[in-house]
Coordinates of C-alpha atoms in Angstrom, one line a residue:
X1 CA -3.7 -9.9 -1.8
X2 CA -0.6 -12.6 -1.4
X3 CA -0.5 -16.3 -2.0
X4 CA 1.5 -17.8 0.3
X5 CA 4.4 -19.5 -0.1
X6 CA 4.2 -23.2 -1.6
X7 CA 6.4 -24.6 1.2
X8 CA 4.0 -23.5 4.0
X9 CA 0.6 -23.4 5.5
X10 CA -1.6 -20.4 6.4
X11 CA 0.1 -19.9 10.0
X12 CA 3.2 -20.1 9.6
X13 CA 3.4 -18.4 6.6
X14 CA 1.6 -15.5 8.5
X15 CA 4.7 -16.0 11.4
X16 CA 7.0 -15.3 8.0
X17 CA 5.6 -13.0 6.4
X18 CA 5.3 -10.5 9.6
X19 CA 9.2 -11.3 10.1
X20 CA 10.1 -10.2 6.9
X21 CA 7.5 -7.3 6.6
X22 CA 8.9 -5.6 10.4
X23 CA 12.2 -6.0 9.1
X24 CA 11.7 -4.0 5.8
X25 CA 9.4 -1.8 7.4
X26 CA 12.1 -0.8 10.7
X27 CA 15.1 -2.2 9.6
X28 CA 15.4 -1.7 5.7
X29 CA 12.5 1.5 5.9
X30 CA 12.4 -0.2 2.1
X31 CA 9.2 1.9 -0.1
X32 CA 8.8 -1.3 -1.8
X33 CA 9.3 -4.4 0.5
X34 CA 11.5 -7.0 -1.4
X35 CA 11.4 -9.7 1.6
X36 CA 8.2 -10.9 1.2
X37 CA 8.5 -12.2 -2.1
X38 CA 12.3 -13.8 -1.4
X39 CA 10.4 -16.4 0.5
X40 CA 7.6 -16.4 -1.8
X41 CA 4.8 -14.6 -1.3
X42 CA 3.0 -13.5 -4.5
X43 CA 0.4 -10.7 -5.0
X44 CA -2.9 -11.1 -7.0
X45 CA -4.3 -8.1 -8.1
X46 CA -8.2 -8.0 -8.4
X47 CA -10.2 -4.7 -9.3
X48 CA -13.2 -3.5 -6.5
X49 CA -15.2 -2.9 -10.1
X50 CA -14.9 -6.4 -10.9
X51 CA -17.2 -8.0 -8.8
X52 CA -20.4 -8.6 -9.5
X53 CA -22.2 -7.8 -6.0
X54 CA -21.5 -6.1 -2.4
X55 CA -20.9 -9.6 -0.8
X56 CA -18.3 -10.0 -3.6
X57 CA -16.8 -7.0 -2.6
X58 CA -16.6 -8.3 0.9
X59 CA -15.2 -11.0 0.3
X60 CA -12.5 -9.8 -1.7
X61 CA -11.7 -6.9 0.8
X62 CA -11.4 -9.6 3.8
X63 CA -9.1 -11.7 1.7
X64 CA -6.8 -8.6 1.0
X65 CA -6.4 -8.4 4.8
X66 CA -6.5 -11.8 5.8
X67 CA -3.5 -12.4 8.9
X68 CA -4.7 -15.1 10.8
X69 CA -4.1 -15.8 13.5
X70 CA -6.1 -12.4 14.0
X71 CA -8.7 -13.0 11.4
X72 CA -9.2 -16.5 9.9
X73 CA -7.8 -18.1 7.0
X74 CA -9.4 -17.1 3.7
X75 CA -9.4 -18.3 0.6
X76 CA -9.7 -17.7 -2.9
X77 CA -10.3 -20.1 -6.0
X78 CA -9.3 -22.8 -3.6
X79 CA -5.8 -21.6 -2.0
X80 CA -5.2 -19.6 1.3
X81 CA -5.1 -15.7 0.7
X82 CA -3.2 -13.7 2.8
X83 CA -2.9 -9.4 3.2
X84 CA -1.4 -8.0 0.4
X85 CA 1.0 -5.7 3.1
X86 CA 3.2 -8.6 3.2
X87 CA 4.2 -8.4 -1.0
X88 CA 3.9 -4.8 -0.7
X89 CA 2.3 -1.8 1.0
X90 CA 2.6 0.6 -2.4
X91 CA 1.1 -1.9 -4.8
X92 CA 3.1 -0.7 -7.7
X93 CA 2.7 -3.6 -9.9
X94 CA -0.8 -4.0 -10.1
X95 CA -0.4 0.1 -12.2
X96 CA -1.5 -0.5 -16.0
X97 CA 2.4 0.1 -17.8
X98 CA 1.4 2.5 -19.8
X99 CA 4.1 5.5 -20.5
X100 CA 3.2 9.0 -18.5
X101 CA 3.1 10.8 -15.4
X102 CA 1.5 8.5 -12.3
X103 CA 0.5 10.1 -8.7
X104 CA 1.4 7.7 -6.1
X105 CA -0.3 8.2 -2.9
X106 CA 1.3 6.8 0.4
X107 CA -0.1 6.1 4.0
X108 CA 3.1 6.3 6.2
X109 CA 6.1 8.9 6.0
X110 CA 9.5 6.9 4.8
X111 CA 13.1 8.7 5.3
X112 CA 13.0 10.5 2.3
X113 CA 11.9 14.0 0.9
X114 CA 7.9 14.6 0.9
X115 CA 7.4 14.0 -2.6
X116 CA 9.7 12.3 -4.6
X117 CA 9.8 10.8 -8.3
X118 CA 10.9 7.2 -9.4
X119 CA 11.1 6.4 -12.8
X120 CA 10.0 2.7 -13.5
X121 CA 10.1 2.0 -17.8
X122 CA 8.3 4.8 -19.4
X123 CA 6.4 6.1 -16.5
X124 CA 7.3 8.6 -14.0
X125 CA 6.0 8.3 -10.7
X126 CA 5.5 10.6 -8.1
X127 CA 5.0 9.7 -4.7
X128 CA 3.1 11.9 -2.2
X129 CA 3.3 11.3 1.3
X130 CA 1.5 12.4 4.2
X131 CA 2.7 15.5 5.9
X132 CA 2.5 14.2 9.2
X133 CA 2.1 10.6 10.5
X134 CA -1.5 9.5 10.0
X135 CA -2.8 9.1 13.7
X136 CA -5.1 5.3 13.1
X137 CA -3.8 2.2 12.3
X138 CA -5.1 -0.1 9.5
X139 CA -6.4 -2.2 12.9
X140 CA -7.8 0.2 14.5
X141 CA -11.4 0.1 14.5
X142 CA -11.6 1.5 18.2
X143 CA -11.6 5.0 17.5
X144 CA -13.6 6.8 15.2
X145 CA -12.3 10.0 15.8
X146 CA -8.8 9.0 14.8
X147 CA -10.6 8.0 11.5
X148 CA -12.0 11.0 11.5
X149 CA -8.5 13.4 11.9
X150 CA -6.8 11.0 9.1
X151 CA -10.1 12.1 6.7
X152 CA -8.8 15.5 7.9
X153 CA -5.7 15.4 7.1
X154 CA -5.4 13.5 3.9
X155 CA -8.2 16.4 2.7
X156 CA -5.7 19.2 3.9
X157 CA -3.1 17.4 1.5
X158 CA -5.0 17.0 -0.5
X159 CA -5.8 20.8 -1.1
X160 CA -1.9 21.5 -0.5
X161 CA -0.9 19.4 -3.4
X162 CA -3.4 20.5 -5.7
X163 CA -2.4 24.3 -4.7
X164 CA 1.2 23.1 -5.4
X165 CA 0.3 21.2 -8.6
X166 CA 1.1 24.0 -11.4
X167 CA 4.5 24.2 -9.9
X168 CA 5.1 20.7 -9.8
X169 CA 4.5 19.8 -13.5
X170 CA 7.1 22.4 -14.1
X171 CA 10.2 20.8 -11.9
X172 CA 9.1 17.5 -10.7
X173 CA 7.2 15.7 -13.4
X174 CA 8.8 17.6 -16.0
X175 CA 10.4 14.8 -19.0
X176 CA 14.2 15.2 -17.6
X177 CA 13.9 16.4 -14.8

């Protein structure tokens, strides 16, 4: 999720935060939006496993997608939450730093090659994307089927990469390659 800013309320942070987010998204088409955290944002990573009970879990998932003015303003341990989307899309950060080989699994398709590696200190990350644009929306709760064809299709890739996945520890994720 993302703290807002400390020069701005809920709202208008929100207002911000989209701004900056569309323009990375369609006018940067950065992986890693850098935006967001220029006018600072700042992500808080909690663990699913860490809460103690399902309306825990709750809570925390409607904090990480909290964009009033479309849902209402959460909060957590006193201070207005926002969607993590507006630090970043790829959470990254929140990976434990730990030297090796790291699957990175996307939801949209960015102008570069299907899978792709980025090196970030000792680890090696390689980035899956979807082989077609996945056909729902995070907001769209209107149309199970749609749900049901993205299930589809990330299980087709799914059996794709893991087809692919001798080959790939050979070139890709290979130690200088």
């Amino acid at each position: 999720m993302a703290h807002i800013p400390r020069w701005s309320g809920p709202r208008l942070a929100v207002a911000a935060g989209l701004l900056a987010y569309n323009i990375d998204k369609h006018v940067l088409k950065t992986l890693h939006p850098r935006l967001g955290r220029k006018l600072g944002f700042r992500p808080e990573f909690v663990r699913a496993q860490d809460c103690g009970s399902p309306e825990q879990l709750a809570d925390l998932l409607l904090q990480s997608a909290s964009t009033p003015p479309f849902t209402p303003v959460l909060r957590r341990g006193g201070r207005a939450v926002l969607d993590g989307g507006l630090v970043d899309n790829v959470p990254v950060d929140a990976l434990d730093a730990a030297p090796g080989n790291v699957l990175v699994l996307v939801t949209r398709l960015y102008p570069r090659p299907r899978r792709f590696v980025m090196q970030s200190g000792g680890q090696r990350r390689l980035y899956l994307q979807p082989s077609q644009r996945v056909p729902i929306s995070s907001w769209d709760y209107t149309r199970p089927d749609a749900m049901t064809h993205a299930y589809e299709l990330g299980r087709r890739d799914g059996e794709t990469f893991l087809r692919e996945w001798p080959s790939i520890l050979n070139t890709e994720l290979k130690p200088g390659a």
